[in-house]
Amino acid sequence: MTQQEQILFACIDNCCYFKLSGELRYTNATGMDDLVERLFSRQLQCKQVVVDLNAVSFMDSTYIGLLASLARYCQQQQLPRPTLFSTHTEVNELLFGLCLDQAFDIVQKPTKQTPDMAGISAQPYSELQQGQMILRAHEALIALHDNNLAAFAPVVELLKQQLK
């Protein structure tokens, strides 16, 4: 992972903090996917989730789908809605356009403080594992809101065919 894209993470007093920066694309999403999977498998104990996107300059649909997966985790565990900080206009347009405001409390302000956080490295995914990650992320976007179905159903169908 270069300085251009970075994932920082901390779990303090059962609050999971994610700080993402740079250009976030499916090609560098394996570290984030691994974190989300560890949440779902309960390897991490989170009672609240906070995501700081203030330093993000671009996000693709896979990364937004990973955020949707975080929101789904919170819903399934009956946790409070996750909080998402974002001040970047283009990123916010994507978040609202893909209905993430239905699942997150989006705060369009800088974060006040950041705890000490550890950098998360990319995971060595095979081509199959990367394809499965992209599929899960897009399925999460579709599950988030019906408006996303038309945009992502063709992608999901193509990925399912390719992963057979």
Short mmCIF file of C-alpha atoms in Angstrom, two decimals:
data_model
loop_
_atom_site.label_atom_id
_atom_site.label_comp_id
_atom_site.label_asym_id
_atom_site.label_seq_id
_atom_site.Cartn_x
_atom_site.Cartn_y
_atom_site.Cartn_z
CA MET A 1 0.00 0.00 0.00
CA THR A 2 1.40 3.39 -0.91
CA GLN A 3 0.97 6.68 0.89
CA GLN A 4 -1.77 7.44 -1.67
CA GLU A 5 -4.20 4.96 -0.13
CA GLN A 6 -4.21 4.10 3.52
CA ILE A 7 -6.37 2.30 6.05
CA LEU A 8 -5.90 3.06 9.72
CA PHE A 9 -7.84 1.20 12.40
CA ALA A 10 -8.28 1.19 16.16
CA CYS A 11 -10.69 -0.50 18.53
CA ILE A 12 -10.89 1.48 21.77
CA ASP A 13 -13.49 0.80 24.46
CA ASN A 14 -15.46 -1.35 21.97
CA CYS A 15 -15.61 1.51 19.46
CA CYS A 16 -14.09 0.64 16.09
CA TYR A 17 -12.48 3.57 14.30
CA PHE A 18 -11.63 3.44 10.60
CA LYS A 19 -9.65 6.25 8.96
CA LEU A 20 -9.37 5.92 5.19
CA SER A 21 -7.38 8.14 2.86
CA GLY A 22 -6.33 8.51 -0.75
CA GLU A 23 -7.86 6.80 -3.78
CA LEU A 24 -9.79 3.75 -2.64
CA ARG A 25 -10.27 1.16 -5.36
CA TYR A 26 -11.01 -2.55 -5.52
CA THR A 27 -7.33 -3.13 -6.27
CA ASN A 28 -6.41 -1.98 -2.74
CA ALA A 29 -9.53 -3.10 -0.85
CA THR A 30 -8.33 -6.44 0.54
CA GLY A 31 -7.19 -4.98 3.88
CA MET A 32 -10.56 -3.29 4.42
CA ASP A 33 -12.42 -6.43 3.33
CA ASP A 34 -10.42 -8.49 5.83
CA LEU A 35 -11.35 -6.04 8.63
CA VAL A 36 -15.05 -6.21 7.71
CA GLU A 37 -14.90 -10.02 7.63
CA ARG A 38 -13.26 -10.06 11.08
CA LEU A 39 -16.12 -7.93 12.40
CA PHE A 40 -18.70 -10.36 11.00
CA SER A 41 -16.83 -13.35 12.43
CA ARG A 42 -16.70 -11.56 15.81
CA GLN A 43 -12.92 -11.55 16.02
CA LEU A 44 -13.30 -7.84 16.84
CA GLN A 45 -15.71 -6.64 19.51
CA CYS A 46 -17.38 -3.45 18.31
CA LYS A 47 -20.33 -1.76 19.96
CA GLN A 48 -20.01 1.35 17.78
CA VAL A 49 -18.41 2.08 14.39
CA VAL A 50 -16.91 5.39 13.26
CA VAL A 51 -15.48 5.92 9.77
CA ASP A 52 -13.41 8.97 8.82
CA LEU A 53 -13.35 9.61 5.07
CA ASN A 54 -12.12 13.21 5.25
CA ALA A 55 -8.81 12.35 3.56
CA VAL A 56 -10.39 10.23 0.79
CA SER A 57 -10.14 11.69 -2.70
CA PHE A 58 -11.91 8.87 -4.61
CA MET A 59 -13.90 5.73 -3.82
CA ASP A 60 -15.07 3.07 -6.24
CA SER A 61 -18.25 1.03 -5.84
CA THR A 62 -16.39 -1.89 -4.24
CA TYR A 63 -15.19 0.30 -1.39
CA ILE A 64 -18.63 1.86 -0.99
CA GLY A 65 -20.02 -1.68 -0.86
CA LEU A 66 -17.56 -2.50 1.93
CA LEU A 67 -18.95 0.49 3.83
CA ALA A 68 -22.47 -0.86 3.20
CA SER A 69 -21.28 -4.16 4.68
CA LEU A 70 -20.14 -2.30 7.81
CA ALA A 71 -23.60 -0.78 8.13
CA ARG A 72 -25.19 -4.22 7.66
CA TYR A 73 -22.97 -5.58 10.45
CA CYS A 74 -24.21 -2.84 12.78
CA GLN A 75 -27.84 -3.56 11.86
CA GLN A 76 -27.44 -7.32 12.38
CA GLN A 77 -25.78 -6.80 15.76
CA GLN A 78 -28.45 -4.24 16.76
CA LEU A 79 -25.77 -1.60 17.23
CA PRO A 80 -26.25 2.13 16.73
CA ARG A 81 -26.00 3.39 13.15
CA PRO A 82 -22.34 3.89 12.28
CA THR A 83 -21.07 7.44 12.00
CA LEU A 84 -19.29 8.51 8.83
CA PHE A 85 -17.29 11.74 8.58
CA SER A 86 -16.74 13.14 5.10
CA THR A 87 -16.02 16.65 3.85
CA HIS A 88 -15.06 15.82 0.24
CA THR A 89 -17.85 16.98 -2.12
CA GLU A 90 -17.42 14.27 -4.78
CA VAL A 91 -17.23 11.50 -2.18
CA ASN A 92 -20.35 12.85 -0.45
CA GLU A 93 -22.24 12.92 -3.75
CA LEU A 94 -21.44 9.23 -4.19
CA LEU A 95 -22.41 8.37 -0.61
CA PHE A 96 -25.78 10.12 -0.88
CA GLY A 97 -26.35 8.95 -4.46
CA LEU A 98 -25.90 5.31 -3.39
CA CYS A 99 -28.15 5.82 -0.33
CA LEU A 100 -25.51 5.37 2.35
CA ASP A 101 -27.28 8.11 4.28
CA GLN A 102 -30.02 5.49 4.88
CA ALA A 103 -27.57 3.37 6.90
CA PHE A 104 -25.00 5.84 8.29
CA ASP A 105 -25.14 9.06 10.24
CA ILE A 106 -23.11 11.15 7.79
CA VAL A 107 -21.36 14.14 9.34
CA GLN A 108 -20.01 16.59 6.75
CA LYS A 109 -17.43 18.08 9.10
CA PRO A 110 -13.81 17.35 10.01
CA THR A 111 -13.24 14.93 12.87
CA LYS A 112 -12.19 16.54 16.12
CA GLN A 113 -9.63 13.98 17.22
CA THR A 114 -8.20 10.72 16.03
CA PRO A 115 -7.10 7.96 18.40
CA ASP A 116 -3.76 6.19 17.94
CA MET A 117 -4.39 3.90 15.01
CA ALA A 118 -2.56 1.02 13.37
CA GLY A 119 -2.04 0.79 9.62
CA ILE A 120 -3.80 -2.10 7.90
CA SER A 121 -1.95 -3.86 5.11
CA ALA A 122 -3.40 -5.33 1.95
CA GLN A 123 -4.11 -9.05 2.24
CA PRO A 124 -2.74 -11.55 -0.29
CA TYR A 125 -6.01 -12.47 -2.00
CA SER A 126 -6.13 -14.86 -4.92
CA GLU A 127 -7.97 -13.77 -8.06
CA LEU A 128 -10.96 -15.85 -6.88
CA GLN A 129 -10.94 -14.26 -3.41
CA GLN A 130 -10.75 -10.79 -4.94
CA GLY A 131 -13.69 -11.60 -7.23
CA GLN A 132 -15.70 -12.86 -4.26
CA MET A 133 -14.89 -9.66 -2.34
CA ILE A 134 -16.10 -7.50 -5.24
CA LEU A 135 -19.28 -9.61 -5.51
CA ARG A 136 -20.03 -9.34 -1.75
CA ALA A 137 -19.46 -5.58 -1.83
CA HIS A 138 -21.86 -5.05 -4.74
CA GLU A 139 -24.47 -7.35 -3.19
CA ALA A 140 -24.24 -5.21 -0.05
CA LEU A 141 -24.90 -2.08 -2.13
CA ILE A 142 -27.99 -3.71 -3.65
CA ALA A 143 -29.20 -4.83 -0.21
CA LEU A 144 -28.71 -1.32 1.16
CA HIS A 145 -31.40 0.28 -1.01
CA ASP A 146 -33.64 -0.67 -3.94
CA ASN A 147 -32.36 2.33 -5.91
CA ASN A 148 -29.00 0.57 -6.25
CA LEU A 149 -30.50 -2.52 -7.90
CA ALA A 150 -30.63 -1.14 -11.45
CA ALA A 151 -27.05 0.12 -11.30
CA PHE A 152 -25.42 -2.96 -9.80
CA ALA A 153 -27.55 -6.00 -10.73
CA PRO A 154 -25.70 -6.40 -14.08
CA VAL A 155 -22.35 -6.24 -12.29
CA VAL A 156 -23.45 -8.85 -9.76
CA GLU A 157 -24.76 -11.18 -12.47
CA LEU A 158 -21.55 -10.88 -14.49
CA LEU A 159 -19.41 -11.54 -11.41
CA LYS A 160 -21.50 -14.57 -10.46
CA GLN A 161 -21.05 -16.00 -13.97
CA GLN A 162 -17.29 -15.35 -13.91
CA LEU A 163 -16.89 -16.91 -10.46
CA LYS A 164 -18.62 -20.18 -11.40
#
